């Protein structure tokens, strides 16, 4: 890469690393864990490395210190720091090692000692070199390859980097995680190690020949920085790809839940909302996880507030519409049935039990909201605005109320998706026909329950 290209690429990667580091830092404040701490420190260090490695930063640091190529020392130590953290991270992720704490502790200790010793040697040899004269930021390795102290400096750096990246790659290949998203991220992480090792493959022969006075492969050494940059980008994806995917899914789920929120919160009692901004929270990118959890809690509160207005008829109609097929004969016009519906209105029998339950819940909620609004209108006409008196009698349970808290998000997403499903529309139409035919008394063919709204 040319210097101008290197400036653009390196500084762009630095900005990306700092952004991800800030994001991880916020997550770390909410959930402080050792692995998240290592990831955060890694991104901060990587951002500093690419800032100093960019030719503009490289020369600025050299002028500030008055030492030729001084930036090479913190950059190379920073590189080793990044990959040492990543190597330790893969060991902490390994379920097999976690089951053997003594083995895990021994490996972490040995590798940590190696990753501390290498930079110490590099500092001593670099400071003993006494470098002088101008240098090309992209060709430090080959420009000073003839200096004995720099030869030791570079040998320790490349050897440690090669051992660390190859060991990390091997560790990534061995680790098997239950979550397929994290397994894919770990596989990408392993691929990044191979690209970084490509930097060693390019630099080692170029440095060797340059030490012998032959600079034929200097360009190949510069090419190694390209492999390092690609590896850094893939590493960023490996460490943040799953989190970005989760963030995008949370934003998608907030938007998907909006119609259900409008029905059971905004349409029932706006005081159930966390704040006046709740209706617009799906537009916010900040703290998406909190907004999603808040949205789920508000919807559950709204469903409980609607509970007195829930009738058993809509859910029964959904199950009836799903189970009964069109048949010959003329049914009783006053009974709740789908046998007189056109065949196109009867849903196909390809729904899962969870989807059918969600449709029943959606129908019950839509019907309850309609009954509440009708009662409000009637109360207003009678000069008694406000919260109308709920119907008497025992309350009807909504389908799926026994869902574990960990599964509520998925259940509500299915309910939101089912609000305007053909099965729900068909069932509500049948309920309206039944109520029109029976007046104030509701009789269900399926349940035999009567109700006076």
GROMACS .gro file of N, CA, C and O in nm, residues 341-422:
model
  328
  341UNK      N    1  -6.856  -2.104   0.594
  341UNK     CA    2  -6.764  -2.006   0.535
  341UNK      C    3  -6.715  -2.056   0.400
  341UNK      O    4  -6.701  -2.177   0.379
  342UNK      N    5  -6.685  -1.964   0.307
  342UNK     CA    6  -6.625  -2.007   0.180
  342UNK      C    7  -6.496  -2.081   0.206
  342UNK      O    8  -6.424  -2.052   0.301
  343UNK      N    9  -6.464  -2.175   0.120
  343UNK     CA   10  -6.346  -2.258   0.142
  343UNK      C   11  -6.219  -2.175   0.146
  343UNK      O   12  -6.125  -2.206   0.220
  344UNK      N   13  -6.214  -2.063   0.073
  344UNK     CA   14  -6.092  -1.982   0.072
  344UNK      C   15  -6.068  -1.913   0.206
  344UNK      O   16  -5.958  -1.868   0.235
  345UNK      N   17  -6.177  -1.900   0.290
  345UNK     CA   18  -6.162  -1.836   0.420
  345UNK      C   19  -6.113  -1.929   0.528
  345UNK      O   20  -6.080  -1.886   0.638
  346UNK      N   21  -6.111  -2.058   0.499
  346UNK     CA   22  -6.068  -2.154   0.600
  346UNK      C   23  -5.919  -2.177   0.585
  346UNK      O   24  -5.871  -2.211   0.476
  347UNK      N   25  -5.839  -2.157   0.688
  347UNK     CA   26  -5.693  -2.166   0.677
  347UNK      C   27  -5.646  -2.307   0.650
  347UNK      O   28  -5.713  -2.405   0.685
  348UNK      N   29  -5.533  -2.316   0.588
  348UNK     CA   30  -5.472  -2.446   0.566
  348UNK      C   31  -5.421  -2.502   0.698
  348UNK      O   32  -5.382  -2.429   0.789
  349UNK      N   33  -5.415  -2.633   0.708
  349UNK     CA   34  -5.376  -2.699   0.833
  349UNK      C   35  -5.224  -2.720   0.835
  349UNK      O   36  -5.175  -2.832   0.836
  350UNK      N   37  -5.152  -2.609   0.833
  350UNK     CA   38  -5.007  -2.619   0.831
  350UNK      C   39  -4.943  -2.532   0.939
  350UNK      O   40  -4.825  -2.502   0.933
  351UNK      N   41  -5.022  -2.491   1.040
  351UNK     CA   42  -4.970  -2.405   1.145
  351UNK      C   43  -4.915  -2.489   1.259
  351UNK      O   44  -4.968  -2.595   1.291
  352UNK      N   45  -4.809  -2.438   1.322
  352UNK     CA   46  -4.757  -2.506   1.440
  352UNK      C   47  -4.848  -2.475   1.559
  352UNK      O   48  -4.931  -2.384   1.555
  353UNK      N   49  -4.831  -2.551   1.665
  353UNK     CA   50  -4.912  -2.530   1.785
  353UNK      C   51  -4.889  -2.390   1.843
  353UNK      O   52  -4.983  -2.325   1.889
  354UNK      N   53  -4.763  -2.345   1.839
  354UNK     CA   54  -4.732  -2.212   1.891
  354UNK      C   55  -4.796  -2.102   1.807
  354UNK      O   56  -4.846  -2.004   1.860
  355UNK      N   57  -4.794  -2.119   1.673
  355UNK     CA   58  -4.855  -2.019   1.586
  355UNK      C   59  -5.007  -2.015   1.606
  355UNK      O   60  -5.069  -1.908   1.603
  356UNK      N   61  -5.067  -2.133   1.625
  356UNK     CA   62  -5.211  -2.139   1.647
  356UNK      C   63  -5.247  -2.072   1.780
  356UNK      O   64  -5.344  -1.997   1.789
  357UNK      N   65  -5.168  -2.096   1.882
  357UNK     CA   66  -5.190  -2.031   2.011
  357UNK      C   67  -5.175  -1.880   1.999
  357UNK      O   68  -5.252  -1.804   2.059
  358UNK      N   69  -5.074  -1.835   1.921
  358UNK     CA   70  -5.055  -1.691   1.900
  358UNK      C   71  -5.175  -1.631   1.828
  358UNK      O   72  -5.218  -1.518   1.860
  359UNK      N   73  -5.230  -1.701   1.730
  359UNK     CA   74  -5.347  -1.651   1.660
  359UNK      C   75  -5.466  -1.640   1.753
  359UNK      O   76  -5.543  -1.542   1.749
  360UNK      N   77  -5.485  -1.738   1.840
  360UNK     CA   78  -5.593  -1.733   1.937
  360UNK      C   79  -5.576  -1.614   2.032
  360UNK      O   80  -5.673  -1.543   2.065
  361UNK      N   81  -5.454  -1.591   2.076
  361UNK     CA   82  -5.426  -1.477   2.164
  361UNK      C   83  -5.452  -1.345   2.092
  361UNK      O   84  -5.511  -1.252   2.148
  362UNK      N   85  -5.408  -1.335   1.967
  362UNK     CA   86  -5.429  -1.213   1.890
  362UNK      C   87  -5.577  -1.184   1.872
  362UNK      O   88  -5.622  -1.069   1.887
  363UNK      N   89  -5.655  -1.287   1.842
  363UNK     CA   90  -5.799  -1.268   1.824
  363UNK      C   91  -5.864  -1.223   1.955
  363UNK      O   92  -5.948  -1.132   1.957
  364UNK      N   93  -5.824  -1.285   2.066
  364UNK     CA   94  -5.881  -1.248   2.195
  364UNK      C   95  -5.846  -1.104   2.232
  364UNK      O   96  -5.931  -1.030   2.285
  365UNK      N   97  -5.723  -1.061   2.204
  365UNK     CA   98  -5.682  -0.925   2.237
  365UNK      C   99  -5.753  -0.822   2.149
  365UNK      O  100  -5.796  -0.717   2.198
  366UNK      N  101  -5.764  -0.851   2.020
  366UNK     CA  102  -5.833  -0.758   1.931
  366UNK      C  103  -5.978  -0.743   1.972
  366UNK      O  104  -6.033  -0.632   1.976
  367UNK      N  105  -6.042  -0.854   2.005
  367UNK     CA  106  -6.181  -0.850   2.047
  367UNK      C  107  -6.195  -0.775   2.180
  367UNK      O  108  -6.286  -0.693   2.196
  368UNK      N  109  -6.105  -0.800   2.275
  368UNK     CA  110  -6.111  -0.733   2.405
  368UNK      C  111  -6.093  -0.582   2.388
  368UNK      O  112  -6.162  -0.502   2.454
  369UNK      N  113  -5.999  -0.541   2.303
  369UNK     CA  114  -5.977  -0.399   2.279
  369UNK      C  115  -6.100  -0.334   2.217
  369UNK      O  116  -6.138  -0.221   2.252
  370UNK      N  117  -6.166  -0.405   2.124
  370UNK     CA  118  -6.287  -0.352   2.062
  370UNK      C  119  -6.400  -0.337   2.164
  370UNK      O  120  -6.473  -0.238   2.164
  371UNK      N  121  -6.413  -0.435   2.253
  371UNK     CA  122  -6.517  -0.429   2.355
  371UNK      C  123  -6.491  -0.314   2.452
  371UNK      O  124  -6.584  -0.245   2.496
  372UNK      N  125  -6.363  -0.293   2.488
  372UNK     CA  126  -6.329  -0.183   2.577
  372UNK      C  127  -6.361  -0.049   2.511
  372UNK      O  128  -6.419   0.040   2.575
  373UNK      N  129  -6.325  -0.033   2.385
  373UNK     CA  130  -6.351   0.094   2.316
  373UNK      C  131  -6.501   0.117   2.302
  373UNK      O  132  -6.550   0.231   2.315
  374UNK      N  133  -6.577   0.011   2.275
  374UNK     CA  134  -6.722   0.025   2.264
  374UNK      C  135  -6.783   0.068   2.397
  374UNK      O  136  -6.874   0.152   2.403
  375UNK      N  137  -6.732   0.010   2.507
  375UNK     CA  138  -6.782   0.047   2.640
  375UNK      C  139  -6.748   0.192   2.671
  375UNK      O  140  -6.827   0.264   2.734
  376UNK      N  141  -6.631   0.237   2.629
  376UNK     CA  142  -6.594   0.377   2.651
  376UNK      C  143  -6.685   0.472   2.574
  376UNK      O  144  -6.726   0.576   2.625
  377UNK      N  145  -6.714   0.435   2.450
  377UNK     CA  146  -6.803   0.520   2.371
  377UNK      C  147  -6.942   0.527   2.433
  377UNK      O  148  -7.004   0.634   2.440
  378UNK      N  149  -6.991   0.413   2.478
  378UNK     CA  150  -7.124   0.410   2.540
  378UNK      C  151  -7.126   0.492   2.669
  378UNK      O  152  -7.221   0.565   2.696
  379UNK      N  153  -7.018   0.480   2.747
  379UNK     CA  154  -7.012   0.558   2.871
  379UNK      C  155  -7.007   0.707   2.841
  379UNK      O  156  -7.067   0.789   2.913
  380UNK      N  157  -6.935   0.745   2.737
  380UNK     CA  158  -6.927   0.886   2.700
  380UNK      C  159  -7.062   0.939   2.656
  380UNK      O  160  -7.100   1.052   2.688
  381UNK      N  161  -7.139   0.856   2.582
  381UNK     CA  162  -7.272   0.898   2.537
  381UNK      C  163  -7.366   0.917   2.656
  381UNK      O  164  -7.458   1.000   2.652
  382UNK      N  165  -7.344   0.840   2.760
  382UNK     CA  166  -7.428   0.852   2.879
  382UNK      C  167  -7.378   0.959   2.975
  382UNK      O  168  -7.430   0.974   3.086
  383UNK      N  169  -7.274   1.031   2.932
  383UNK     CA  170  -7.223   1.138   3.016
  383UNK      C  171  -7.135   1.091   3.129
  383UNK      O  172  -7.117   1.163   3.227
  384UNK      N  173  -7.077   0.972   3.117
  384UNK     CA  174  -6.987   0.918   3.220
  384UNK      C  175  -6.854   0.879   3.158
  384UNK      O  176  -6.819   0.761   3.151
  385UNK      N  177  -6.780   0.976   3.105
  385UNK     CA  178  -6.651   0.943   3.042
  385UNK      C  179  -6.551   0.894   3.145
  385UNK      O  180  -6.565   0.917   3.265
  386UNK      N  181  -6.449   0.829   3.097
  386UNK     CA  182  -6.346   0.774   3.185
  386UNK      C  183  -6.332   0.625   3.164
  386UNK      O  184  -6.360   0.574   3.056
  387UNK      N  185  -6.296   0.558   3.268
  387UNK     CA  186  -6.279   0.414   3.257
  387UNK      C  187  -6.412   0.345   3.283
  387UNK      O  188  -6.467   0.354   3.394
  388UNK      N  189  -6.464   0.274   3.183
  388UNK     CA  190  -6.593   0.208   3.202
  388UNK      C  191  -6.583   0.089   3.297
  388UNK      O  192  -6.476   0.034   3.319
  389UNK      N  193  -6.699   0.051   3.350
  389UNK     CA  194  -6.705  -0.063   3.439
  389UNK      C  195  -6.679  -0.191   3.360
  389UNK      O  196  -6.743  -0.215   3.258
  390UNK      N  197  -6.587  -0.273   3.406
  390UNK     CA  198  -6.556  -0.399   3.338
  390UNK      C  199  -6.670  -0.497   3.357
  390UNK      O  200  -6.743  -0.492   3.456
  391UNK      N  201  -6.688  -0.589   3.261
  391UNK     CA  202  -6.794  -0.690   3.275
  391UNK      C  203  -6.772  -0.775   3.399
  391UNK      O  204  -6.659  -0.798   3.442
  392UNK      N  205  -6.883  -0.819   3.457
  392UNK     CA  206  -6.872  -0.905   3.574
  392UNK      C  207  -6.839  -1.048   3.536
  392UNK      O  208  -6.826  -1.084   3.419
  393UNK      N  209  -6.826  -1.131   3.637
  393UNK     CA  210  -6.797  -1.272   3.613
  393UNK      C  211  -6.649  -1.301   3.618
  393UNK      O  212  -6.564  -1.210   3.624
  394UNK      N  213  -6.615  -1.429   3.616
  394UNK     CA  214  -6.473  -1.468   3.622
  394UNK      C  215  -6.398  -1.424   3.497
  394UNK      O  216  -6.453  -1.423   3.387
  395UNK      N  217  -6.273  -1.388   3.517
  395UNK     CA  218  -6.191  -1.347   3.404
  395UNK      C  219  -6.145  -1.468   3.325
  395UNK      O  220  -6.126  -1.577   3.379
  396UNK      N  221  -6.129  -1.447   3.195
  396UNK     CA  222  -6.089  -1.554   3.103
  396UNK      C  223  -5.938  -1.547   3.082
  396UNK      O  224  -5.883  -1.439   3.056
  397UNK      N  225  -5.871  -1.659   3.093
  397UNK     CA  226  -5.727  -1.664   3.072
  397UNK      C  227  -5.694  -1.655   2.924
  397UNK      O  228  -5.765  -1.712   2.839
  398UNK      N  229  -5.589  -1.581   2.893
  398UNK     CA  230  -5.541  -1.573   2.755
  398UNK      C  231  -5.458  -1.695   2.722
  398UNK      O  232  -5.386  -1.747   2.808
  399UNK      N  233  -5.465  -1.744   2.600
  399UNK     CA  234  -5.377  -1.857   2.562
  399UNK      C  235  -5.230  -1.819   2.579
  399UNK      O  236  -5.190  -1.707   2.548
  400UNK      N  237  -5.151  -1.909   2.632
  400UNK     CA  238  -5.008  -1.887   2.645
  400UNK      C  239  -4.966  -1.808   2.767
  400UNK      O  240  -4.850  -1.766   2.778
  401UNK      N  241  -5.056  -1.786   2.862
  401UNK     CA  242  -5.019  -1.708   2.980
  401UNK      C  243  -4.918  -1.778   3.069
  401UNK      O  244  -4.854  -1.714   3.153
  402UNK      N  245  -4.903  -1.909   3.051
  402UNK     CA  246  -4.807  -1.985   3.132
  402UNK      C  247  -4.670  -1.993   3.067
  402UNK      O  248  -4.585  -2.072   3.109
  403UNK      N  249  -4.647  -1.909   2.966
  403UNK     CA  250  -4.518  -1.910   2.896
  403UNK      C  251  -4.406  -1.864   2.990
  403UNK      O  252  -4.422  -1.763   3.060
  404UNK      N  253  -4.292  -1.934   2.994
  404UNK     CA  254  -4.180  -1.889   3.077
  404UNK      C  255  -4.133  -1.750   3.035
  404UNK      O  256  -4.143  -1.712   2.918
  405UNK      N  257  -4.079  -1.675   3.130
  405UNK     CA  258  -4.036  -1.539   3.102
  405UNK      C  259  -3.932  -1.533   2.991
  405UNK      O  260  -3.929  -1.439   2.912
  406UNK      N  261  -3.846  -1.635   2.984
  406UNK     CA  262  -3.741  -1.635   2.882
  406UNK      C  263  -3.797  -1.649   2.741
  406UNK      O  264  -3.729  -1.616   2.644
  407UNK      N  265  -3.920  -1.698   2.728
  407UNK     CA  266  -3.981  -1.721   2.596
  407UNK      C  267  -4.087  -1.617   2.561
  407UNK      O  268  -4.148  -1.626   2.455
  408UNK      N  269  -4.110  -1.520   2.651
  408UNK     CA  270  -4.217  -1.422   2.626
  408UNK      C  271  -4.191  -1.339   2.502
  408UNK      O  272  -4.283  -1.306   2.429
  409UNK      N  273  -4.065  -1.303   2.479
  409UNK     CA  274  -4.035  -1.219   2.362
  409UNK      C  275  -4.079  -1.287   2.235
  409UNK      O  276  -4.146  -1.225   2.150
  410UNK      N  277  -4.045  -1.415   2.218
  410UNK     CA  278  -4.082  -1.485   2.097
  410UNK      C  279  -4.233  -1.504   2.088
  410UNK      O  280  -4.292  -1.497   1.980
  411UNK      N  281  -4.298  -1.530   2.202
  411UNK     CA  282  -4.443  -1.547   2.199
  411UNK      C  283  -4.511  -1.417   2.155
  411UNK      O  284  -4.602  -1.420   2.069
  412UNK      N  285  -4.470  -1.305   2.209
  412UNK     CA  286  -4.531  -1.178   2.172
  412UNK      C  287  -4.504  -1.143   2.026
  412UNK      O  288  -4.589  -1.081   1.960
  413UNK      N  289  -4.387  -1.181   1.976
  413UNK     CA  290  -4.360  -1.157   1.834
  413UNK      C  291  -4.457  -1.237   1.747
  413UNK      O  292  -4.504  -1.187   1.644
  414UNK      N  293  -4.486  -1.360   1.787
  414UNK     CA  294  -4.582  -1.440   1.710
  414UNK      C  295  -4.722  -1.380   1.719
  414UNK      O  296  -4.796  -1.378   1.619
  415UNK      N  297  -4.758  -1.330   1.837
  415UNK     CA  298  -4.889  -1.267   1.852
  415UNK      C  299  -4.899  -1.142   1.766
  415UNK      O  300  -5.000  -1.120   1.698
  416UNK      N  301  -4.794  -1.059   1.768
  416UNK     CA  302  -4.795  -0.937   1.686
  416UNK      C  303  -4.807  -0.970   1.538
  416UNK      O  304  -4.879  -0.902   1.463
  417UNK      N  305  -4.739  -1.075   1.496
  417UNK     CA  306  -4.745  -1.114   1.355
  417UNK      C  307  -4.883  -1.167   1.317
  417UNK      O  308  -4.926  -1.155   1.202
  418UNK      N  309  -4.954  -1.223   1.414
  418UNK     CA  310  -5.083  -1.286   1.386
  418UNK      C  311  -5.200  -1.189   1.393
  418UNK      O  312  -5.313  -1.227   1.362
  419UNK      N  313  -5.176  -1.064   1.433
  419UNK     CA  314  -5.288  -0.971   1.455
  419UNK      C  315  -5.377  -0.956   1.334
  419UNK      O  316  -5.501  -0.945   1.347
  420UNK      N  317  -5.320  -0.954   1.215
  420UNK     CA  318  -5.399  -0.936   1.093
  420UNK      C  319  -5.397  -1.060   1.005
  420UNK      O  320  -5.423  -1.051   0.884
  421UNK      N  321  -5.368  -1.175   1.065
  421UNK     CA  322  -5.365  -1.300   0.989
  421UNK      C  323  -5.506  -1.337   0.943
  421UNK      O  324  -5.604  -1.307   1.011
  422UNK      N  325  -5.521  -1.400   0.827
  422UNK     CA  326  -5.654  -1.441   0.778
  422UNK      C  327  -5.732  -1.524   0.879
  422UNK      O  328  -5.854  -1.509   0.890
   0.00000   0.00000   0.00000
